[in-house]
Backbone as ProteinMPNN parsed JSONL, in Angstrom:
{"seq_chain_A": "MIISEELLLNYGADYQEYEINSLIFSEGSQPCFYYQIVSGIVELTNYSEDGKEFTHNILTKGHSVGESLLFNDKVYPATAICKSKCTVLKLKKTDFINLLIHNPELSLSMFKWLSDRLYYKYIMLFSISSHNPSTKIKTLMDYLKDYNSNSKKFSFEVPLTRQQIANLTGLRVETVIRTIKKMEAEDVLRVKERKIYY", "coords_chain_A": {"N_chain_A": [[9.289, -3.997, 1.068], [12.28, -3.95, 2.773], [15.284, -1.87, 2.279], [18.688, -1.328, 3.397], [18.904, 2.048, 4.09], [21.792, 3.063, 3.954], [22.872, 1.144, 2.337], [21.374, 1.639, -0.282], [21.926, 4.304, -0.501], [25.025, 4.022, -0.851], [24.928, 2.694, -3.542], [23.781, 4.874, -4.914], [21.543, 6.304, -4.813], [19.483, 8.981, -4.005], [18.093, 11.391, -1.226], [14.579, 12.012, -1.873], [12.107, 14.926, -1.313], [8.804, 15.398, -1.0], [5.914, 17.119, -1.443], [2.678, 17.565, 0.311], [0.26, 15.592, -1.724], [1.942, 15.599, -4.253], [3.049, 14.247, -6.902], [4.653, 10.754, -7.411], [5.269, 9.151, -9.544], [3.362, 8.956, -12.473], [0.302, 7.275, -13.817], [0.923, 5.549, -16.838], [3.468, 6.687, -17.201], [6.95, 5.788, -17.697], [8.943, 3.174, -16.197], [11.515, 3.752, -14.494], [13.011, 4.404, -11.863], [13.884, 3.027, -8.726], [11.499, 3.12, -5.848], [11.811, 3.961, -2.371], [10.279, 4.347, 0.529], [10.828, 6.877, 3.194], [9.704, 8.223, 4.794], [6.353, 9.167, 5.577], [3.063, 8.717, 3.986], [2.009, 7.071, 0.979], [-0.139, 6.516, -1.628], [-1.364, 4.288, -4.0], [-3.266, 4.694, -7.033], [-5.837, 4.921, -9.085], [-7.826, 6.686, -11.01], [-11.342, 6.57, -12.478], [-13.286, 7.118, -15.578], [-15.372, 8.789, -15.041], [-14.269, 10.113, -12.755], [-13.998, 8.713, -10.489], [-11.813, 7.613, -7.657], [-10.011, 5.082, -7.417], [-8.409, 2.949, -4.967], [-5.452, 1.058, -4.917], [-3.373, 0.237, -3.37], [-1.971, 1.525, -0.035], [0.893, 2.961, 1.194], [3.825, 2.821, 3.667], [6.396, 3.862, 5.38], [9.546, 2.516, 4.692], [8.203, 0.842, 2.736], [8.427, 0.117, -0.601], [7.754, 1.344, -3.699], [6.085, 0.724, -6.863], [7.784, -1.1, -7.54], [7.826, -3.618, -9.118], [7.502, -3.172, -11.616], [9.834, -2.495, -12.714], [10.947, -4.694, -13.437], [10.247, -4.916, -16.068], [9.03, -4.028, -19.598], [6.876, -2.522, -19.016], [4.574, 0.161, -18.724], [3.608, 2.306, -15.796], [0.722, 1.423, -14.261], [-0.814, 2.854, -12.28], [-1.148, 5.726, -10.464], [1.265, 6.846, -8.262], [0.888, 8.835, -5.502], [1.373, 11.367, -2.91], [-0.01, 11.455, 0.292], [0.764, 12.763, 2.42], [3.304, 15.004, 3.607], [6.236, 13.308, 2.128], [9.19, 11.911, 2.311], [11.664, 10.043, 0.68], [13.818, 7.815, -0.8], [15.456, 7.321, -3.604], [16.402, 5.447, -6.8], [18.003, 4.907, -9.659], [16.992, 2.798, -11.995], [19.149, 1.149, -13.556], [20.744, 0.925, -11.375], [19.807, -0.061, -9.375], [18.754, -2.753, -10.145], [21.997, -3.46, -10.573], [22.3, -3.507, -7.5], [21.113, -5.714, -6.539], [21.993, -7.88, -8.069], [24.603, -7.94, -6.871], [24.075, -8.619, -4.423], [22.589, -10.966, -3.639], [20.875, -11.92, -1.753], [19.126, -10.099, -1.446], [17.587, -10.575, -3.514], [15.98, -12.491, -3.069], [14.815, -11.949, -0.696], [13.384, -9.779, -2.132], [11.539, -11.089, -3.916], [10.086, -12.382, -1.847], [8.648, -9.893, -1.008], [6.955, -9.304, -3.405], [5.765, -11.192, -3.602], [4.064, -11.365, -1.399], [2.794, -9.081, -1.936], [1.645, -9.761, -4.437], [-0.169, -11.831, -3.287], [-2.091, -10.04, -1.376], [-3.181, -8.937, -3.799], [-4.775, -10.849, -4.974], [-6.397, -11.998, -2.632], [-8.056, -9.407, -2.35], [-8.774, -9.027, -4.863], [-10.738, -11.221, -5.345], [-12.352, -10.583, -2.831], [-13.753, -8.072, -3.391], [-15.616, -8.619, -5.697], [-17.536, -9.511, -3.862], [-20.908, -9.029, -3.138], [-21.431, -8.425, -0.628], [-20.677, -5.726, 1.64], [-19.652, -6.264, 4.269], [-18.326, -8.115, 3.975], [-16.224, -7.458, 2.376], [-15.261, -5.307, 3.854], [-14.138, -6.78, 6.171], [-12.443, -8.712, 4.99], [-10.315, -7.117, 4.122], [-9.587, -5.866, 6.703], [-8.487, -8.188, 8.196], [-6.577, -8.797, 6.513], [-4.903, -6.416, 6.851], [-4.329, -7.175, 9.566], [-3.137, -9.232, 10.034], [-1.045, -8.963, 8.756], [0.378, -7.109, 10.185], [1.009, -9.266, 12.13], [-0.926, -9.18, 14.246], [-3.15, -10.788, 16.447], [-4.843, -10.719, 18.579], [-8.133, -10.08, 19.478], [-9.768, -7.107, 18.825], [-7.527, -5.478, 19.163], [-5.951, -4.264, 17.501], [-5.523, -1.432, 15.79], [-6.743, 0.31, 13.084], [-5.255, 1.656, 10.893], [-6.501, 3.194, 8.91], [-8.294, 5.416, 7.132], [-12.133, 6.02, 6.753], [-12.872, 6.894, 4.156], [-10.536, 6.184, 2.858], [-10.645, 3.311, 3.269], [-13.173, 2.783, 1.496], [-11.962, 3.359, -0.476], [-10.142, 1.625, -0.999], [-11.945, -0.753, -1.267], [-13.483, -0.381, -3.269], [-16.042, 0.585, -2.112], [-18.587, 3.053, -1.483], [-18.474, 5.768, 0.314], [-20.259, 6.24, 2.401], [-21.524, 3.976, 2.633], [-19.605, 2.389, 3.844], [-19.333, 3.637, 6.302], [-21.664, 3.167, 7.383], [-21.86, 0.119, 7.071], [-19.546, -0.054, 9.165], [-20.779, 0.559, 11.449], [-22.477, -1.558, 11.649], [-21.247, -3.461, 12.195], [-19.939, -3.115, 14.405], [-22.072, -3.109, 16.177], [-22.554, -5.86, 15.866], [-20.536, -6.802, 17.351], [-18.115, -7.481, 15.864], [-15.938, -5.528, 15.287], [-14.482, -2.698, 17.264], [-15.36, 0.686, 17.81], [-13.574, 3.636, 18.836], [-13.595, 7.036, 19.631], [-13.514, 7.45, 17.093], [-11.555, 5.573, 15.827], [-11.162, 2.952, 14.863], [-11.131, -0.727, 15.89], [-9.752, -3.822, 15.643]], "CA_chain_A": [[10.726, -4.754, 1.149], [13.37, -2.593, 3.444], [16.64, -1.991, 1.681], [18.922, -0.548, 4.328], [19.012, 3.084, 3.428], [23.098, 2.974, 3.829], [22.646, 0.109, 1.099], [20.855, 2.373, -1.213], [23.02, 5.233, -0.653], [26.051, 3.636, -1.873], [24.39, 2.433, -4.972], [23.749, 5.944, -5.823], [20.13, 6.718, -4.426], [19.361, 10.254, -3.266], [16.847, 11.604, -0.837], [13.823, 13.068, -2.421], [11.401, 15.592, -0.558], [7.77, 15.612, -1.761], [4.729, 17.873, -0.489], [1.407, 16.563, 0.1], [-0.714, 15.777, -3.207], [2.717, 15.499, -5.237], [2.976, 12.763, -7.668], [6.006, 10.605, -7.448], [5.154, 9.19, -10.871], [2.13, 9.04, -13.179], [-0.001, 6.454, -14.807], [1.368, 5.556, -18.253], [4.989, 6.873, -17.435], [7.838, 4.551, -17.861], [9.885, 3.174, -14.527], [13.17, 4.26, -14.473], [13.727, 4.574, -10.482], [13.201, 2.236, -7.32], [11.372, 3.976, -4.663], [11.429, 3.349, -1.021], [9.619, 5.385, 1.264], [11.604, 6.72, 4.291], [8.639, 8.657, 5.703], [5.265, 9.66, 4.943], [2.255, 7.987, 3.185], [1.973, 7.067, -0.571], [-1.394, 6.109, -2.174], [-1.188, 3.838, -5.328], [-4.512, 4.746, -7.225], [-6.504, 4.982, -10.521], [-9.21, 7.463, -11.564], [-12.336, 6.223, -13.44], [-13.511, 8.326, -16.392], [-16.025, 9.87, -14.016], [-13.523, 10.907, -11.81], [-14.096, 7.918, -9.013], [-11.111, 7.38, -7.196], [-9.986, 3.684, -6.858], [-6.956, 3.053, -4.568], [-4.82, -0.148, -5.236], [-2.496, 0.146, -2.079], [-1.769, 2.716, 0.52], [2.129, 2.426, 1.441], [4.162, 3.862, 4.293], [7.883, 3.824, 5.93], [9.959, 1.017, 4.493], [7.706, 0.217, 1.53], [8.966, 0.353, -2.056], [6.535, 1.718, -4.522], [6.071, 0.659, -8.169], [9.203, -1.654, -7.807], [7.567, -4.993, -9.657], [7.397, -2.537, -13.018], [11.178, -2.552, -13.027], [11.416, -5.973, -14.084], [9.734, -5.913, -17.288], [9.051, -2.644, -20.23], [5.739, -1.817, -19.136], [4.596, 1.393, -17.975], [3.208, 2.359, -14.682], [-0.554, 0.953, -14.509], [-1.333, 3.487, -11.282], [-0.273, 6.874, -10.072], [1.654, 7.143, -6.862], [0.548, 10.03, -5.002], [1.823, 11.657, -1.493], [-1.048, 11.806, 0.708], [1.363, 13.843, 3.409], [4.802, 14.953, 3.179], [7.063, 12.274, 2.398], [10.762, 11.606, 2.081], [11.542, 8.712, -0.781], [14.799, 7.16, -1.572], [15.488, 7.374, -5.49], [17.813, 4.974, -7.031], [18.167, 4.595, -11.108], [16.486, 1.382, -12.432], [20.172, 0.234, -13.535], [21.904, 0.941, -10.308], [18.891, -0.759, -8.424], [19.545, -3.906, -10.668], [23.343, -3.867, -10.014], [22.293, -3.705, -6.109], [20.28, -6.709, -6.756], [23.069, -8.567, -8.661], [25.636, -7.565, -6.035], [23.487, -8.626, -2.917], [21.632, -11.938, -4.034], [19.974, -12.16, -0.528], [18.205, -8.905, -1.34], [16.612, -10.9, -4.492], [15.112, -13.379, -2.071], [13.819, -10.577, -0.215], [12.374, -8.904, -3.266], [10.847, -12.105, -4.115], [8.76, -12.585, -0.64], [8.01, -8.767, -0.909], [6.372, -9.33, -4.573], [4.808, -12.609, -3.282], [3.456, -10.629, -0.385], [2.002, -7.833, -2.735], [0.579, -10.683, -5.346], [-1.328, -12.342, -2.431], [-2.883, -9.033, -1.225], [-3.979, -8.675, -4.8], [-5.825, -11.855, -4.901], [-7.499, -11.729, -1.625], [-8.643, -8.348, -2.42], [-10.024, -9.1, -6.047], [-11.995, -12.115, -4.82], [-13.447, -9.94, -1.916], [-14.018, -7.032, -4.346], [-16.239, -9.403, -6.271], [-18.611, -9.959, -3.558], [-21.736, -8.153, -2.997], [-21.757, -7.898, 0.941], [-19.892, -4.653, 2.275], [-19.072, -6.301, 5.284], [-17.287, -9.263, 3.472], [-15.026, -6.884, 1.8], [-14.316, -4.703, 4.691], [-13.583, -7.6, 6.937], [-11.218, -9.056, 4.39], [-9.314, -5.484, 4.265], [-8.841, -5.889, 7.959], [-7.904, -9.45, 8.262], [-5.076, -8.925, 5.806], [-3.775, -5.521, 7.619], [-4.011, -7.347, 10.929], [-2.29, -10.375, 9.826], [0.114, -8.596, 8.3], [1.466, -6.61, 11.349], [1.153, -10.076, 13.226], [-1.312, -9.132, 15.554], [-4.125, -11.671, 16.463], [-6.013, -10.556, 19.807], [-9.737, -9.428, 19.433], [-9.935, -5.722, 19.064], [-6.276, -4.666, 19.577], [-5.422, -3.595, 15.918], [-5.989, 0.01, 15.284], [-6.857, 0.063, 11.461], [-4.568, 2.605, 10.299], [-7.193, 3.848, 7.294], [-9.467, 6.334, 7.268], [-13.033, 5.427, 6.276], [-12.658, 6.891, 2.733], [-9.267, 5.015, 2.574], [-11.571, 2.097, 3.342], [-13.869, 2.705, 0.654], [-11.07, 3.67, -1.94], [-9.477, 0.328, -1.337], [-12.749, -1.741, -1.624], [-14.526, -0.177, -4.042], [-17.079, 0.949, -1.905], [-19.011, 4.367, -1.312], [-18.136, 5.995, 1.847], [-21.487, 6.158, 3.15], [-21.752, 2.561, 2.882], [-18.287, 1.827, 4.687], [-19.737, 4.324, 7.509], [-22.895, 2.097, 7.626], [-21.196, -1.145, 7.577], [-18.865, -0.352, 10.168], [-21.7, 0.642, 12.603], [-23.335, -2.657, 11.729], [-20.393, -4.388, 12.486], [-19.814, -2.753, 15.837], [-23.114, -3.713, 16.792], [-22.342, -7.19, 15.653], [-19.204, -7.176, 17.996], [-17.117, -7.859, 14.893], [-14.753, -4.187, 15.65], [-15.061, -1.56, 17.781], [-15.038, 2.148, 17.267], [-13.673, 4.213, 20.125], [-12.756, 8.024, 19.318], [-13.206, 7.339, 15.509], [-10.601, 4.807, 15.576], [-11.558, 1.657, 14.611], [-10.077, -1.571, 16.565], [-10.457, -4.79, 15.008]], "C_chain_A": [[11.56, -3.644, 1.702], [14.645, -2.931, 2.922], [17.061, -1.357, 2.834], [19.188, 0.884, 3.338], [20.572, 3.248, 3.203], [23.268, 2.131, 2.55], [22.574, 1.091, -0.111], [21.724, 3.65, -1.602], [24.552, 4.782, -1.322], [25.883, 3.18, -3.233], [24.012, 3.635, -5.667], [22.514, 6.792, -5.261], [20.346, 8.219, -3.537], [18.074, 10.497, -2.543], [15.884, 12.403, -1.63], [12.622, 13.488, -1.595], [9.84, 15.568, -1.758], [6.729, 16.413, -0.8], [3.463, 16.811, -0.558], [0.599, 16.555, -1.343], [0.45, 15.598, -4.176], [2.674, 14.236, -5.653], [4.488, 12.424, -7.695], [6.108, 9.738, -9.02], [3.538, 8.91, -11.08], [1.613, 7.655, -13.704], [0.545, 6.209, -16.33], [2.852, 5.862, -18.554], [5.957, 5.739, -17.089], [8.956, 4.596, -16.534], [10.971, 3.202, -14.913], [13.66, 4.272, -13.079], [13.06, 3.434, -9.438], [13.279, 3.249, -6.202], [11.507, 3.535, -3.443], [11.019, 4.57, -0.204], [10.235, 5.835, 2.673], [10.523, 7.432, 5.326], [7.52, 9.48, 5.032], [4.35, 8.66, 4.547], [1.759, 8.164, 1.781], [0.781, 6.164, -0.869], [-0.825, 5.663, -3.66], [-2.605, 3.701, -5.928], [-4.651, 5.349, -8.481], [-7.754, 5.893, -10.325], [-10.154, 7.122, -12.585], [-12.424, 7.399, -14.272], [-14.588, 9.225, -15.453], [-15.414, 10.561, -12.849], [-13.414, 9.859, -10.167], [-12.738, 7.391, -8.816], [-10.941, 5.69, -7.093], [-8.509, 3.238, -6.375], [-6.784, 1.466, -4.274], [-4.112, -0.579, -3.636], [-2.3, 1.493, -1.386], [-0.384, 2.12, 1.372], [2.951, 3.382, 2.612], [5.585, 3.55, 4.453], [8.305, 2.533, 5.317], [9.565, 0.43, 2.912], [8.549, 0.65, 0.198], [7.519, 0.635, -2.662], [6.791, 1.392, -6.079], [7.422, -0.652, -8.446], [9.03, -2.861, -8.7], [8.08, -4.584, -11.367], [9.174, -2.599, -13.415], [11.954, -3.586, -13.625], [10.991, -6.295, -15.629], [9.772, -4.226, -18.232], [7.757, -2.38, -20.038], [5.817, -0.729, -18.467], [3.846, 1.296, -16.983], [1.397, 2.05, -15.0], [-1.536, 1.959, -13.687], [-0.353, 4.475, -11.283], [0.056, 6.728, -8.89], [1.343, 8.54, -6.284], [0.813, 10.296, -3.297], [0.585, 12.113, -0.751], [-0.413, 12.619, 2.27], [2.88, 13.916, 2.957], [5.527, 13.609, 3.32], [8.515, 12.539, 1.565], [10.801, 10.256, 1.191], [13.062, 8.739, -0.851], [14.722, 6.85, -3.011], [16.613, 6.695, -6.1], [17.345, 4.392, -8.561], [17.83, 2.931, -10.75], [18.259, 0.578, -12.669], [21.141, -0.069, -12.469], [21.226, -0.043, -9.213], [19.218, -2.227, -8.976], [20.993, -4.208, -10.199], [22.874, -4.277, -8.503], [22.026, -4.85, -6.042], [21.237, -7.919, -7.101], [24.366, -8.774, -7.914], [25.348, -8.117, -4.54], [22.38, -9.581, -3.379], [20.66, -12.097, -2.688], [18.983, -11.445, -0.445], [17.078, -9.42, -2.445], [15.658, -11.563, -3.766], [14.063, -12.724, -1.512], [12.717, -10.207, -1.101], [11.013, -9.769, -3.545], [9.597, -12.431, -2.997], [8.059, -11.332, -0.627], [6.87, -8.971, -2.117], [5.276, -10.237, -4.033], [3.601, -12.188, -2.059], [2.073, -9.766, -1.156], [1.078, -9.029, -3.768], [-0.703, -11.438, -4.07], [-2.714, -11.42, -2.061], [-3.921, -9.101, -2.21], [-5.169, -9.65, -4.894], [-6.684, -12.033, -3.876], [-8.68, -10.377, -1.8], [-9.548, -8.406, -4.015], [-10.894, -9.881, -6.022], [-12.968, -11.237, -3.721], [-14.299, -8.648, -2.565], [-15.381, -7.4, -4.952], [-17.732, -9.622, -5.515], [-19.543, -8.572, -2.991], [-21.906, -7.286, -1.67], [-20.435, -7.283, 1.261], [-19.221, -5.408, 3.174], [-17.555, -7.442, 4.979], [-15.984, -8.434, 3.027], [-14.566, -6.215, 2.985], [-13.619, -5.461, 5.672], [-12.37, -8.386, 6.117], [-9.908, -8.275, 4.333], [-8.675, -5.855, 5.568], [-8.439, -6.817, 8.483], [-6.463, -9.406, 7.737], [-4.358, -7.876, 6.541], [-3.642, -6.305, 8.838], [-3.032, -8.21, 11.043], [-0.796, -10.019, 9.348], [1.196, -7.932, 9.307], [1.261, -7.579, 12.503], [0.379, -9.744, 14.527], [-2.962, -10.158, 15.456], [-5.361, -11.655, 17.658], [-7.066, -9.516, 19.35], [-9.562, -8.132, 19.981], [-8.557, -5.042, 19.849], [-5.74, -4.106, 18.66], [-5.865, -2.456, 15.685], [-5.709, 0.047, 13.908], [-6.461, 1.205, 11.39], [-5.08, 3.099, 8.748], [-8.268, 4.606, 8.102], [-10.851, 5.913, 6.701], [-13.059, 5.795, 4.84], [-11.46, 6.377, 2.356], [-10.054, 3.836, 2.295], [-12.558, 1.705, 1.965], [-13.213, 2.719, -0.568], [-10.575, 2.238, -2.022], [-10.48, -1.045, -1.814], [-13.629, -1.798, -2.598], [-16.007, 0.225, -3.648], [-17.595, 2.564, -1.481], [-18.732, 4.516, 0.337], [-18.954, 5.765, 3.23], [-21.581, 4.747, 3.677], [-20.436, 1.974, 3.935], [-18.796, 2.347, 6.076], [-20.775, 2.996, 8.244], [-22.672, 0.994, 8.239], [-20.367, -1.029, 8.749], [-20.06, 0.049, 11.474], [-22.439, -0.627, 12.737], [-22.065, -3.612, 12.324], [-19.886, -4.392, 13.924], [-20.728, -3.365, 16.249], [-23.512, -5.588, 16.792], [-21.133, -7.858, 16.62], [-18.274, -7.953, 17.391], [-15.617, -6.926, 15.291], [-15.572, -3.477, 16.692], [-14.596, -0.331, 17.34], [-14.904, 2.835, 18.704], [-12.8, 5.885, 19.447], [-12.67, 8.157, 17.684], [-12.592, 6.474, 15.149], [-11.359, 3.751, 15.421], [-10.576, 0.532, 15.025], [-10.906, -3.11, 15.847], [-9.413, -6.27, 15.811]], "O_chain_A": [[11.56, -2.528, 1.181], [15.122, -4.06, 3.038], [16.191, -0.779, 3.486], [19.566, 0.851, 2.167], [20.773, 3.646, 2.055], [23.943, 2.67, 1.673], [23.549, 1.321, -0.826], [22.115, 3.938, -2.733], [25.012, 5.362, -2.306], [26.807, 3.338, -4.031], [23.889, 3.598, -6.891], [22.611, 8.018, -5.311], [21.174, 8.441, -2.653], [17.034, 10.004, -2.978], [16.293, 13.471, -2.087], [11.995, 12.553, -1.097], [9.868, 15.693, -2.983], [6.758, 16.321, 0.427], [3.297, 15.752, -1.162], [0.401, 17.61, -1.945], [-0.044, 15.372, -5.28], [2.342, 13.264, -4.974], [5.392, 13.237, -7.89], [7.206, 9.793, -9.575], [2.7, 8.71, -10.201], [2.486, 6.854, -14.039], [0.385, 7.251, -16.966], [3.452, 5.556, -19.584], [5.691, 4.877, -16.252], [9.563, 5.547, -16.044], [11.324, 2.493, -15.856], [14.882, 4.138, -13.014], [11.875, 3.099, -9.447], [14.207, 3.903, -5.726], [11.238, 2.334, -3.42], [11.506, 5.685, -0.391], [10.096, 4.915, 3.479], [10.543, 7.186, 6.532], [7.706, 10.298, 4.131], [4.79, 7.527, 4.741], [1.189, 9.189, 1.408], [0.752, 5.057, -0.33], [-0.084, 6.354, -4.359], [-3.271, 2.751, -5.517], [-3.836, 6.137, -8.961], [-8.576, 5.68, -9.434], [-9.772, 7.398, -13.723], [-11.89, 8.471, -13.986], [-14.372, 10.427, -15.296], [-15.96, 11.404, -12.138], [-12.915, 10.203, -9.095], [-12.332, 6.68, -9.734], [-11.907, 5.084, -6.629], [-7.566, 3.159, -7.163], [-7.575, 0.755, -3.656], [-4.393, -1.579, -2.976], [-2.438, 2.527, -2.04], [-0.442, 1.1, 2.059], [2.784, 4.6, 2.548], [6.043, 2.88, 3.528], [7.574, 1.544, 5.375], [10.297, -0.19, 2.141], [9.305, 1.621, 0.234], [6.438, 0.249, -2.216], [7.827, 1.879, -6.532], [7.827, -0.943, -9.571], [10.101, -3.269, -9.15], [8.739, -5.291, -12.13], [9.512, -2.774, -14.586], [13.079, -3.561, -14.126], [11.193, -7.324, -16.274], [10.403, -3.298, -17.725], [7.267, -1.886, -21.053], [6.759, -0.451, -17.726], [3.206, 0.245, -16.949], [0.911, 2.528, -16.025], [-2.713, 2.09, -14.025], [0.782, 4.429, -11.759], [-0.894, 6.422, -8.169], [1.786, 9.438, -7.001], [0.449, 9.436, -2.495], [0.09, 13.171, -1.138], [-1.22, 12.993, 3.12], [3.488, 13.157, 2.203], [5.484, 12.909, 4.331], [8.762, 13.173, 0.539], [9.812, 9.524, 1.145], [13.548, 9.864, -0.976], [13.859, 6.096, -3.462], [17.732, 7.198, -6.009], [16.455, 3.547, -8.657], [18.156, 2.177, -9.834], [18.551, -0.426, -12.02], [22.037, -0.914, -12.478], [21.864, -0.675, -8.372], [19.952, -2.917, -8.268], [21.172, -5.178, -9.462], [23.07, -5.463, -8.238], [22.831, -5.398, -5.289], [21.204, -8.909, -6.371], [25.149, -9.66, -8.253], [26.183, -8.08, -3.636], [21.256, -9.099, -3.524], [19.522, -12.493, -2.936], [18.021, -11.699, 0.28], [15.938, -8.954, -2.448], [14.486, -11.193, -3.842], [12.85, -12.819, -1.699], [11.504, -10.285, -0.904], [9.846, -9.387, -3.46], [8.427, -12.669, -3.296], [6.879, -11.399, -0.281], [5.728, -8.767, -1.705], [4.074, -9.974, -4.061], [2.483, -12.692, -1.954], [0.857, -9.835, -0.971], [-0.152, -9.023, -3.725], [-1.926, -11.429, -4.205], [-3.889, -11.725, -2.262], [-5.118, -9.249, -1.964], [-6.345, -9.284, -4.891], [-7.853, -12.249, -4.197], [-9.86, -10.407, -1.448], [-10.67, -7.943, -4.221], [-11.954, -9.578, -6.569], [-14.196, -11.258, -3.812], [-15.427, -8.36, -2.166], [-16.303, -6.603, -4.782], [-18.788, -9.829, -6.112], [-19.116, -7.494, -2.578], [-22.28, -6.124, -1.513], [-19.358, -7.878, 1.234], [-18.003, -5.338, 3.012], [-16.423, -7.537, 5.452], [-14.848, -8.792, 3.341], [-13.399, -6.477, 3.277], [-12.564, -5.002, 6.109], [-11.343, -8.63, 6.75], [-8.76, -8.7, 4.464], [-7.476, -6.123, 5.647], [-7.84, -6.525, 9.518], [-5.453, -9.827, 8.301], [-3.235, -8.18, 6.943], [-2.536, -6.069, 9.324], [-2.154, -8.135, 11.902], [0.259, -10.627, 9.529], [2.415, -8.098, 9.309], [1.276, -7.16, 13.661], [0.839, -9.945, 15.651], [-3.705, -10.14, 14.475], [-6.41, -12.299, 17.683], [-6.845, -8.374, 18.95], [-9.297, -7.886, 21.158], [-8.564, -4.308, 20.838], [-4.883, -3.283, 18.983], [-6.996, -2.543, 15.208], [-4.566, -0.154, 13.499], [-7.249, 2.047, 11.822], [-4.386, 3.314, 7.755], [-8.829, 4.467, 9.189], [-10.562, 5.125, 5.801], [-13.321, 4.812, 4.148], [-11.465, 6.074, 1.163], [-10.125, 3.388, 1.15], [-12.658, 0.568, 1.505], [-13.686, 2.226, -1.592], [-10.605, 1.68, -3.119], [-10.097, -2.028, -2.448], [-14.372, -2.734, -2.892], [-16.958, 0.246, -4.43], [-16.656, 3.272, -1.116], [-18.77, 3.685, 1.245], [-18.686, 5.397, 4.374], [-21.691, 4.418, 4.858], [-20.641, 1.062, 4.737], [-18.711, 1.56, 7.019], [-20.631, 2.245, 9.208], [-22.985, 0.682, 9.388], [-20.444, -2.015, 9.482], [-19.804, -0.487, 12.552], [-23.016, -0.864, 13.798], [-22.391, -4.594, 12.992], [-19.498, -5.392, 14.529], [-20.398, -4.396, 16.836], [-24.332, -6.27, 17.408], [-20.84, -9.053, 16.666], [-17.661, -8.867, 17.943], [-14.518, -7.429, 15.523], [-16.772, -3.546, 16.957], [-13.61, -0.203, 16.613], [-15.759, 2.73, 19.583], [-11.684, 5.883, 18.928], [-11.851, 8.885, 17.122], [-12.815, 6.217, 13.966], [-12.422, 3.775, 16.042], [-9.394, 0.615, 14.69], [-12.092, -3.367, 15.641], [-9.682, -7.438, 15.532]]}, "name": "protein", "num_of_chains": 1, "seq": "MIISEELLLNYGADYQEYEINSLIFSEGSQPCFYYQIVSGIVELTNYSEDGKEFTHNILTKGHSVGESLLFNDKVYPATAICKSKCTVLKLKKTDFINLLIHNPELSLSMFKWLSDRLYYKYIMLFSISSHNPSTKIKTLMDYLKDYNSNSKKFSFEVPLTRQQIANLTGLRVETVIRTIKKMEAEDVLRVKERKIYY"}
């Protein structure tokens, strides 16, 4: 969801700068702020007991981070980590709620944004239950392509590394590499200069 920077600043938001690998918030901490990415890449992730990373989502400019937790008293179930240098607008929870109360049209936008996130979770949860790596990767690419309103075959450049695809689908990176080669041979996608086109 994109809230105008001017409106966020009018309600008391501040710009925060983060270096690569900095944490915006940690799993288990209490949500106290609304965060909106101005520039950079943020991953929502968890680590298993054996150190394996599972990525819930990759967020970029205009996306908000962890906003759904501002409406209940639960702690963050994941960690938000900067995968590049990031600039983020940070607004106190009470000021964010006040902003929504005084701008009801933003509440509708927030509901749509949360609905889109739930939709993504549903399709990815079902996809992860599949044993077929091609199905998992294709589901992710279908969602990303649809989200970016792109329908022409091989016209969408997938903005993810093989490692990010692995983290989002629960696959090993070696399996992703092998499956992408197989999908290219089956004319499902194209690879040019290591970029995937779907």
